[in-house]
Coordinates of C-alpha atoms in Angstrom, one line a residue:
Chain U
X1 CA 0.0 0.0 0.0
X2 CA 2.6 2.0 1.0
X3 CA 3.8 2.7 -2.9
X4 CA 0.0 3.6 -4.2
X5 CA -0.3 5.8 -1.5
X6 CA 3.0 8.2 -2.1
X7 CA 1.8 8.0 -5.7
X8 CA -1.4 9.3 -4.4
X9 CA 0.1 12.2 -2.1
X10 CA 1.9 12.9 -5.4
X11 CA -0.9 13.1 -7.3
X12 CA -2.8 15.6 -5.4
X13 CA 0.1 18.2 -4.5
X14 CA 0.7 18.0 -8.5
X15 CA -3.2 19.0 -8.3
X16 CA -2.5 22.1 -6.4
X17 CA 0.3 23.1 -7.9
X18 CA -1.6 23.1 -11.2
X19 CA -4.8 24.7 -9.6
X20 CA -1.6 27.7 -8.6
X21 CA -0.2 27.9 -12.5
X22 CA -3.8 28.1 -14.0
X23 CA -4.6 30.5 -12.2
X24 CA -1.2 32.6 -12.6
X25 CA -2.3 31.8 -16.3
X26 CA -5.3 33.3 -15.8
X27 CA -3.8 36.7 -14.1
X28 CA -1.6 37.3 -16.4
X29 CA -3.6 37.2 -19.7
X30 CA -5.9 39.2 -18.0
X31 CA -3.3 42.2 -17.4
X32 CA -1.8 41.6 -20.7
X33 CA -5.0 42.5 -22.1
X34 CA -5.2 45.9 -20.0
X35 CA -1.2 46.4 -20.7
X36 CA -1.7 45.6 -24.1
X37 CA -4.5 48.4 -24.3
X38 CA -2.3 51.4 -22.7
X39 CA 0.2 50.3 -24.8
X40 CA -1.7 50.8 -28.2
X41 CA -3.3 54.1 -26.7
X42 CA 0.3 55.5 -26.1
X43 CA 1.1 54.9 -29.3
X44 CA -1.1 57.9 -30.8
X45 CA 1.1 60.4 -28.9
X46 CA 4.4 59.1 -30.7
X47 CA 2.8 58.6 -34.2
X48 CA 1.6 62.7 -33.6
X49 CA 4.9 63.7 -32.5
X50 CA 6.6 61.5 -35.5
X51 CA 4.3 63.6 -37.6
X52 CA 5.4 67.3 -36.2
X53 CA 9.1 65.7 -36.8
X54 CA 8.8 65.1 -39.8
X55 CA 7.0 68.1 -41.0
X56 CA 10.0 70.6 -39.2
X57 CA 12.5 68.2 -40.9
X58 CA 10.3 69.1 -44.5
X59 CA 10.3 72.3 -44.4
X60 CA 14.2 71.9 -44.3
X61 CA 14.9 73.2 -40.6
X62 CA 18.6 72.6 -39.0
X63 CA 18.1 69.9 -37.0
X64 CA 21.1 70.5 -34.7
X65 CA 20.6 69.6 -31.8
X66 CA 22.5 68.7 -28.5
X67 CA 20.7 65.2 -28.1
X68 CA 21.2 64.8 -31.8
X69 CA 24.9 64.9 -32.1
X70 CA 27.1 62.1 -31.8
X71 CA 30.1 62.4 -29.2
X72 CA 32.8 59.4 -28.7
X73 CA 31.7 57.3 -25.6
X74 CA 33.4 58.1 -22.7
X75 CA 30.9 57.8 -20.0
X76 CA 27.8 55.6 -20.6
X77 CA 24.2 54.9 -19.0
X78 CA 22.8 51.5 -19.2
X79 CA 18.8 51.0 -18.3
X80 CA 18.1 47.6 -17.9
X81 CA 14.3 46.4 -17.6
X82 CA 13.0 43.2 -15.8
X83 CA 10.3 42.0 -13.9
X84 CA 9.9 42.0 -10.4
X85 CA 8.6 38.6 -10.2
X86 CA 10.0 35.4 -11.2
X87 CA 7.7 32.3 -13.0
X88 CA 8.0 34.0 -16.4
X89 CA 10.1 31.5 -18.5
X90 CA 13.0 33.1 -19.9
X91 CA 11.8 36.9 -19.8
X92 CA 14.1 37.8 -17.0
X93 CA 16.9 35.9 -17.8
X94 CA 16.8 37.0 -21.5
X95 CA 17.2 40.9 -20.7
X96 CA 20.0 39.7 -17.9
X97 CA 21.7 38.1 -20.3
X98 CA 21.3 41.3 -23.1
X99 CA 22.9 43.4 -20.7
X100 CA 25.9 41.2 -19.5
X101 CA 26.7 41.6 -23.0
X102 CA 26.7 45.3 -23.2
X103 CA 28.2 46.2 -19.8
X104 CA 30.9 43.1 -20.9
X105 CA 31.7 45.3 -24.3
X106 CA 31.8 48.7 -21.8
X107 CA 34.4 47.0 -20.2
X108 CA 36.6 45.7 -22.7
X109 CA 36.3 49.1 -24.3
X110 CA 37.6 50.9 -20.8
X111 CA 34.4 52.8 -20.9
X112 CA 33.0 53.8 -17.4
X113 CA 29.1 52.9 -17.1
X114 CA 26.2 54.0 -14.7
X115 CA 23.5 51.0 -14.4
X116 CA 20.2 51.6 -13.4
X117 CA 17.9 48.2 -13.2
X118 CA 14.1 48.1 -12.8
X119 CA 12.9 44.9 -11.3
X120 CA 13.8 43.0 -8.3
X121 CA 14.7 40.0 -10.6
X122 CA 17.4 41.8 -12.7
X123 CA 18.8 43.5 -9.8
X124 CA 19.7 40.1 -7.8
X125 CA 20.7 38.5 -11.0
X126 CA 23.6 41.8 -11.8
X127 CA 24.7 42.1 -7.6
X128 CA 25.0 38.0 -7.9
X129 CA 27.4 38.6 -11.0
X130 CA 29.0 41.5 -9.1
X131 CA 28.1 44.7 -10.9
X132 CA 27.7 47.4 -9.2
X133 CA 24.4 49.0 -9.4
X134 CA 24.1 53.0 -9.1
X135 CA 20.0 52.8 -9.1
X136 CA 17.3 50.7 -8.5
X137 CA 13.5 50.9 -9.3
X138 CA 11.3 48.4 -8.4
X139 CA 7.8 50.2 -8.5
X140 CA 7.3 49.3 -12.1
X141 CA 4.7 46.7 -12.3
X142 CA 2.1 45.8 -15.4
X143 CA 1.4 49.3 -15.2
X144 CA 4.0 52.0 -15.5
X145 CA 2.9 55.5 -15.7
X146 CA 4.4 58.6 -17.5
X147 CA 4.5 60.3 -13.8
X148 CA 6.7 57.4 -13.0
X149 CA 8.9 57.3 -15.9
X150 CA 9.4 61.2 -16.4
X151 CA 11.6 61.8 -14.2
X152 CA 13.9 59.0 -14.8
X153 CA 14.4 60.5 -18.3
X154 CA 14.5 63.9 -17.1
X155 CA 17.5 62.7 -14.8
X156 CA 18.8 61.3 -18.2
X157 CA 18.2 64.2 -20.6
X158 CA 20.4 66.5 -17.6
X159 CA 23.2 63.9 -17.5
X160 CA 23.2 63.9 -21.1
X161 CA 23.3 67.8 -21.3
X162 CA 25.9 68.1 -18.7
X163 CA 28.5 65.4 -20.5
X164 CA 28.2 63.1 -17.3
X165 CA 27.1 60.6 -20.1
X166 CA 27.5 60.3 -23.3
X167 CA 25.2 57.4 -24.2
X168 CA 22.1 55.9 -23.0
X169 CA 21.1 51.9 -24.3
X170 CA 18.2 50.6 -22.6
X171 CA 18.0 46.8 -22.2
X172 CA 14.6 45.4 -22.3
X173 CA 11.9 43.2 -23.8
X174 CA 10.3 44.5 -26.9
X175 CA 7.4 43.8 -27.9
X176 CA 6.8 42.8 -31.6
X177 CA 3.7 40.8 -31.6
X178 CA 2.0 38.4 -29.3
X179 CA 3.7 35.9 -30.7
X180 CA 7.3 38.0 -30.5
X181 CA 9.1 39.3 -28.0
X182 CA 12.6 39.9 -28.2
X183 CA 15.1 41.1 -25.6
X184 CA 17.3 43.5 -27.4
X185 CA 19.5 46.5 -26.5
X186 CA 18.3 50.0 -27.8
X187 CA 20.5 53.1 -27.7
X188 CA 18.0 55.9 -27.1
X189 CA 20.2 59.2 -26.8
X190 CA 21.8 60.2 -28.8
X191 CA 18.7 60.4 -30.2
X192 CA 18.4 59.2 -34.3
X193 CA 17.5 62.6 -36.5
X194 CA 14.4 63.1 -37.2
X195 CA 14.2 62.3 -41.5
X196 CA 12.0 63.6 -44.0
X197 CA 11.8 60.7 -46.4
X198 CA 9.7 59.9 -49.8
X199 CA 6.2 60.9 -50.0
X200 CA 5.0 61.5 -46.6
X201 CA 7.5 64.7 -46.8
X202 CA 6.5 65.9 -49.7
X203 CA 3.0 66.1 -48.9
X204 CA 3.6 67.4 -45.7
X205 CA 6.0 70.0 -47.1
X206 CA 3.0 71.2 -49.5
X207 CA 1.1 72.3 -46.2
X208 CA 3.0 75.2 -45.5
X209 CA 3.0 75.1 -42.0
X210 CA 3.6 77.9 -39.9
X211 CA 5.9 77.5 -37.1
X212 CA 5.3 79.4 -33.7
X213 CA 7.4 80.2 -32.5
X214 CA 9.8 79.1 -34.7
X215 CA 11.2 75.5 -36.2
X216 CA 13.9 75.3 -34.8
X217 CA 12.5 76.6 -31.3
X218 CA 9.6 73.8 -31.5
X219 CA 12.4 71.0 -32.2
X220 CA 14.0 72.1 -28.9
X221 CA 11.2 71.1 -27.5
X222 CA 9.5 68.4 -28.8
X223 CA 13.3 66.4 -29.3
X224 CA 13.3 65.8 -25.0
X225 CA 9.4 64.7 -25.6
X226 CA 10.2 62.5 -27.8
X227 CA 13.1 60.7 -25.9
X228 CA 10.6 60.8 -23.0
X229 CA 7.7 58.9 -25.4
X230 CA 10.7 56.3 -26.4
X231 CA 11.6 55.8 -23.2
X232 CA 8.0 55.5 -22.0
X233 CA 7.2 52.8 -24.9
X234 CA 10.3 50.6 -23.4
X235 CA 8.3 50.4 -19.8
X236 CA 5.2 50.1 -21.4
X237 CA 6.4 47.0 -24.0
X238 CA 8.9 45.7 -21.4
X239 CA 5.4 45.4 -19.0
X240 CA 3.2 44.1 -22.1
X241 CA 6.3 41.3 -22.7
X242 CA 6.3 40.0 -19.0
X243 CA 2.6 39.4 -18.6
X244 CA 2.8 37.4 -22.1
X245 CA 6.5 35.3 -21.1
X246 CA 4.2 34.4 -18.3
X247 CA 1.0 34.0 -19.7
X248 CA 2.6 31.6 -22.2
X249 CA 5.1 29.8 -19.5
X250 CA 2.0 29.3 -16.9
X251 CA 0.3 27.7 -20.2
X252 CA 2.9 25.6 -20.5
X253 CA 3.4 24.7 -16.9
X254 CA -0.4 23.7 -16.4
X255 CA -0.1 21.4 -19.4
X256 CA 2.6 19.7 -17.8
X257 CA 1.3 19.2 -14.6
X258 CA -2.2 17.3 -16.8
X259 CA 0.7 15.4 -18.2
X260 CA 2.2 14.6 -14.8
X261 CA -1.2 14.0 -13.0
X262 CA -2.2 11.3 -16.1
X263 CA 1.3 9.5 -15.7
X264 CA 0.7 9.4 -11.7
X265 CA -2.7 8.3 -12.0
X266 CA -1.6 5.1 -14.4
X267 CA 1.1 4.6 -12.0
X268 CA -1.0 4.9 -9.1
X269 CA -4.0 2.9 -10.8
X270 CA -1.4 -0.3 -11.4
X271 CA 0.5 0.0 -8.0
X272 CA -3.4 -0.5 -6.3
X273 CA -4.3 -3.7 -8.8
X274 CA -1.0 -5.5 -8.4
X275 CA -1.6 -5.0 -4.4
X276 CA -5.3 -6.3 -4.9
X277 CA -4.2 -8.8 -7.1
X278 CA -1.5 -9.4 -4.3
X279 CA -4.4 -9.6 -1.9
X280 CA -6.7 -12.1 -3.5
X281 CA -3.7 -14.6 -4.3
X282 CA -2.8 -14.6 -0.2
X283 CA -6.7 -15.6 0.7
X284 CA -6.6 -17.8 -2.1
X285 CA -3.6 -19.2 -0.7
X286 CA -5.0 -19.1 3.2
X287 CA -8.0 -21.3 1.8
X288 CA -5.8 -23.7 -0.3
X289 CA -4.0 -24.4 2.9
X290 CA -7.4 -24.8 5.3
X291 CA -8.3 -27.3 2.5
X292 CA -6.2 -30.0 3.2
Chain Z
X1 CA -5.7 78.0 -47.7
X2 CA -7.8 75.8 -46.9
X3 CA -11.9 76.2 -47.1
X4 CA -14.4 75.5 -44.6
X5 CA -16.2 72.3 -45.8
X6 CA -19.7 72.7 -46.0
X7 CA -20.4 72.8 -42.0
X8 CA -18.3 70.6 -40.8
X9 CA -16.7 71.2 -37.8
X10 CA -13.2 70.8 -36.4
X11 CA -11.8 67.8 -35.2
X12 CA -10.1 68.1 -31.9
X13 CA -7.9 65.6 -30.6
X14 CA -6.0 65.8 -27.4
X15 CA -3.6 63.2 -26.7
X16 CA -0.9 62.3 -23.6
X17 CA 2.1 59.9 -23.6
X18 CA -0.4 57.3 -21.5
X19 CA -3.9 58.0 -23.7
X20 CA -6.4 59.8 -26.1
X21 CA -7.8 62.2 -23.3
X22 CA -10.0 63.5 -25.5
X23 CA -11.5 63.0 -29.5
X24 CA -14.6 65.3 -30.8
X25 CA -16.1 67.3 -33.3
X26 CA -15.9 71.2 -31.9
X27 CA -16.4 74.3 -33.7
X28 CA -13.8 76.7 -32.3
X29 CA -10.8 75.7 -30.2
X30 CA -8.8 78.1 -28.0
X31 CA -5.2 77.1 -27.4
X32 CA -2.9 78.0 -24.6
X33 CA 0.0 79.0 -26.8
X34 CA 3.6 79.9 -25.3
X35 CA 3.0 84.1 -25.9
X36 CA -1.0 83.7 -24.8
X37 CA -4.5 82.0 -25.9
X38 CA -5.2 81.8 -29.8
X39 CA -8.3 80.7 -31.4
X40 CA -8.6 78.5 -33.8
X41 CA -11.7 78.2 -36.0
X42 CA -13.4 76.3 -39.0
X43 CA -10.6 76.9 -41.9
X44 CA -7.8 78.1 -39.8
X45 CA -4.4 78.0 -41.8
X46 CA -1.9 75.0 -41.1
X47 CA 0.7 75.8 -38.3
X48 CA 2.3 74.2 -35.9
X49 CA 2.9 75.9 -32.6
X50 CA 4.1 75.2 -28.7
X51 CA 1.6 75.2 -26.1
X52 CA 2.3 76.6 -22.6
X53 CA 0.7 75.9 -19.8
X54 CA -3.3 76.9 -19.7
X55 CA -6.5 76.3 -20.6
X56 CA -7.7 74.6 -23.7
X57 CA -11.0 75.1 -24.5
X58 CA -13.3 73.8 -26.9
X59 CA -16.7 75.4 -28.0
X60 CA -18.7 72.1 -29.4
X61 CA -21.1 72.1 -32.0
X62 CA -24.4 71.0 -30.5
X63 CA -26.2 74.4 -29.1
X64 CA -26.2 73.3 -25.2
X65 CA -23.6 70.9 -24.7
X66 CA -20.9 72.9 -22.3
X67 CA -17.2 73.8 -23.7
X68 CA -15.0 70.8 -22.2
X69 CA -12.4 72.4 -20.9
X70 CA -8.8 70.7 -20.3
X71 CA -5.3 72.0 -18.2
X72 CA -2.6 71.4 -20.3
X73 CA 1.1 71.5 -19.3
X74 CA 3.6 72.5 -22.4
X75 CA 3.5 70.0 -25.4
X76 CA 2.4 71.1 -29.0
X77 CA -0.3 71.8 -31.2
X78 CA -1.0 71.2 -34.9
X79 CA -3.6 72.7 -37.5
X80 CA -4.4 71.2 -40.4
X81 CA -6.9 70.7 -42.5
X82 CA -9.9 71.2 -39.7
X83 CA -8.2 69.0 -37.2
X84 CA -6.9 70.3 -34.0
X85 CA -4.3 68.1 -32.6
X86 CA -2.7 68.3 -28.9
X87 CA -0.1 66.9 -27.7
X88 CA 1.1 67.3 -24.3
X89 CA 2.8 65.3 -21.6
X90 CA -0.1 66.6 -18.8
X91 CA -3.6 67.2 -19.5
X92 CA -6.2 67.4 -16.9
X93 CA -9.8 67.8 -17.0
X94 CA -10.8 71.4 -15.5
X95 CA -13.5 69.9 -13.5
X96 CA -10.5 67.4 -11.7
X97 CA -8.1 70.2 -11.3
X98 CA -8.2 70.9 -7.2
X99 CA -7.6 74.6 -6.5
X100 CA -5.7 73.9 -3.3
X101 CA -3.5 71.6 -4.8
X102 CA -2.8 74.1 -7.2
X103 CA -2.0 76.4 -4.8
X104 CA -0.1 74.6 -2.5
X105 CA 2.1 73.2 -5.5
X106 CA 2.6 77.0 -5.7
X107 CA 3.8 78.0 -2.7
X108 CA 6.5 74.8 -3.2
X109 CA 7.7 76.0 -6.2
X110 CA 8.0 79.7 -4.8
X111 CA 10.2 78.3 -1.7
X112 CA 12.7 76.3 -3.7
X113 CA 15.8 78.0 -4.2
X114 CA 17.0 78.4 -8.0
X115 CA 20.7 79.0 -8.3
X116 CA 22.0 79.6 -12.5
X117 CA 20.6 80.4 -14.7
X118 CA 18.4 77.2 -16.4
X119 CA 17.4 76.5 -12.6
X120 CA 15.5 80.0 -12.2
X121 CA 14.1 79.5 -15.8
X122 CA 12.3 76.0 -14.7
X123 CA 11.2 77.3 -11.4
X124 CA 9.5 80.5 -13.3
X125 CA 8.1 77.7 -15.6
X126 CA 7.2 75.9 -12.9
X127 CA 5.4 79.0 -11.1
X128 CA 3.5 79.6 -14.2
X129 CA 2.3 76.1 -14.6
X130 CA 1.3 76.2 -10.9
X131 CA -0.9 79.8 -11.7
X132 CA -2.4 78.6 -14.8
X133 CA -3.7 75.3 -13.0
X134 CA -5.1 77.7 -9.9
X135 CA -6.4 79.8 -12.5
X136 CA -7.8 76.8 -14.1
X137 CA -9.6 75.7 -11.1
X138 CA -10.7 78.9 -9.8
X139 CA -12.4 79.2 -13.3
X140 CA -14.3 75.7 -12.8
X141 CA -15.9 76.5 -9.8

């Protein structure tokens, strides 16, 4: 009996721990729907700003621009995004792994670097690995907010105007589709100029815009919003990428445990009909013997 | 120049980094520009222009329905072909703006110190914002 009965015990805790994933399964598809959402309706803001771009870049402004020009690497900042929590197959490990790479090329380059992680996952991962880590932010959840984020990049854009960096790459998850996700390594300043390419220009160009106050004055401005807006959309896809790596690892975890709980119940099934069988052939035995 | 088209009204569209705030059919917009408010109606020729902080306001179509009215905080606006589009990193409903946040968040930017030069031009920005908002929600009431 012994056997059928750890089978058994087996069996159940199996149960529970599939009961756990299902739900987790659950969760997380439903705040991938509700990331997914602020996600798309952020993305109006950048197409609107793209637009503006493109339309100073038409009427043949100079884009110079601090955040536009390109100065060798001396100092660099590295953002690297994870989750907080763990149980989201590679997601975590992935970005980890993105950055190792980065801050391992910083290195060999003799180039000093300022991390900043988001995440309590990525931050134990780097301290285990020994990096030293000048910020940490761990109130970024499934929801990260532009009041959140703004300052971060503010902090940025100043370092960046001051020459205390040079650089910025963010490492994170983006988001291509549901069924995509990549971890990759952006740079985000200094920023990529703003181009007036093929037909979209030339139509734009024939609007004759008026500028107030002036081009050049409006791309002052609307260069640090549009950092901020990329910056924003790496929190927002980083946060859309995590519920999915979980969604899709909790799927995958609850299938498992069906598979499991089938194997344990054959198991369990023949351990308790060899033991009957076991049974029977003792009293058959017991009688054999009163027989004679 | 454009044309008004046959009664059709202008199409307003205020957007932040996290939403759509707002999407409608208006008839005259008025726009917090950086030198004061400018009015924008049926026709209005293309520019583009930077927003400071203030009110936005926008006169609907319908006789009746109230103007919405929105705070916004810098950001950008662009004309075109009837359609009013603004984008700015803070915009607030003029009903939701509190007057005694406002205020308060006015006396804290008038007791920070500002030493150099772009440090006393972001806390007058700052002071600005913090008037326009008070003025925003002194208007509401």
């Amino acid at each position: 009996m012994a056997k059928a009965r750890a089978l058994d015990r087996r069996r159940k805790s199996v149960r529970n721990i599939r009961k756990i994933t299902r739900t987790m399964e659950l969760i997380a598809t439903a705040r991938f729907k509700k990331a997914m959402d602020r996600s798309v309706a952020a993305r109006d803001y950048t197409k609107h700003l793209a637009k503006i771009l493109e339309n100073i870049a038409a009427v043949g402004a100079d884009v110079a621009h601090p955040l536009l020009e390109i100065r060798p690497t001396t100092r660099t900042a590295v953002l690297v995004l994870t989750g907080n929590r763990g149980l989201c197959g590679g997601y975590n490990g992935n970005v980890v792994r993105q950055s190792l790479a980065l801050l391992g090329q910083w290195r060999s380059e003799q180039v000093a670097t300022h991390v900043a992680v988001s995440g309590k996952r990525g931050i134990s991962a780097l301290r285990f690995r020994e990096i030293t880590i000048d910020e940490t932010y761990t109130t970024f959840e499934d929801k990260p907010e532009f009041a959140a984020v703004a300052p971060i990049g503010q902090a940025y854009l100043q370092a960046y105007a001051s020459g205390a960096i040079d650089r910025l790459d963010v490492a994170y998850t983006r988001f291509e589709s549901i069924a995509k996700q990549e971890a990759v390594t952006e740079t985000l300043l200094p920023l990529a100029a703003p181009e007036a390419a093929g037909e979209t220009a030339t139509k734009a160009a024939s609007d004759e815009y008026d500028f107030y106050p002036s081009a050049a004055s409006i791309l002052e401005e609307i260069l640090p919003a549009s950092f901020m807006a990329r910056l924003f959309k790496c929190f927002l896809d980083a946060a859309v990428s995590e519920q999915v790596a979980r969604m899709v690892a909790m799927k995958a975890a609850t299938e498992n445990a069906g598979g499991l709980i089938k194997s344990l119940s054959r198991q369990y099934n023949r351990a308790r009909q060899s033991q009957i069988t076991g049974e029977i052939m003792e009293i058959l035995g017991g009688v054999e013997a009163l027989k004679k | 120049m454009q044309t008004s088209r046959g009664g059709r009204g202008i199409q307003c569209v205020v957007v932040t980094p996290e939403t759509t705030v707002f999407d409608m059919t208006a008839e005259f917009v008025s726009l917090p520009l950086y030198d004061g408010q400018r009015g924008v109606g049926l026709g209005h020729a293309a520019f583009i222009g930077r927003l400071g902080a203030g009110e936005v306001r926008v006169t609907s179509k319908q006789a009746g329905t109230p103007a919405a009215r929105f705070f916004v905080q810098g950001g950008f606006v662009e004309v075109a072909h009837d359609t009013v589009t603004v984008i700015t990193q803070r915009a607030i409903a003029a009903d939701a703006v509190d007057g005694q946040d406002a205020r308060r968040e006015l006396e804290q930017v008038q007791s920070t110190k500002a030493v150099g030069e772009e440090a006393i031009e972001a806390r007058l920005a700052a002071a600005d914002a913090a008037r326009a908002l008070a003025r925003t929600a002194s208007r509401s009431r």
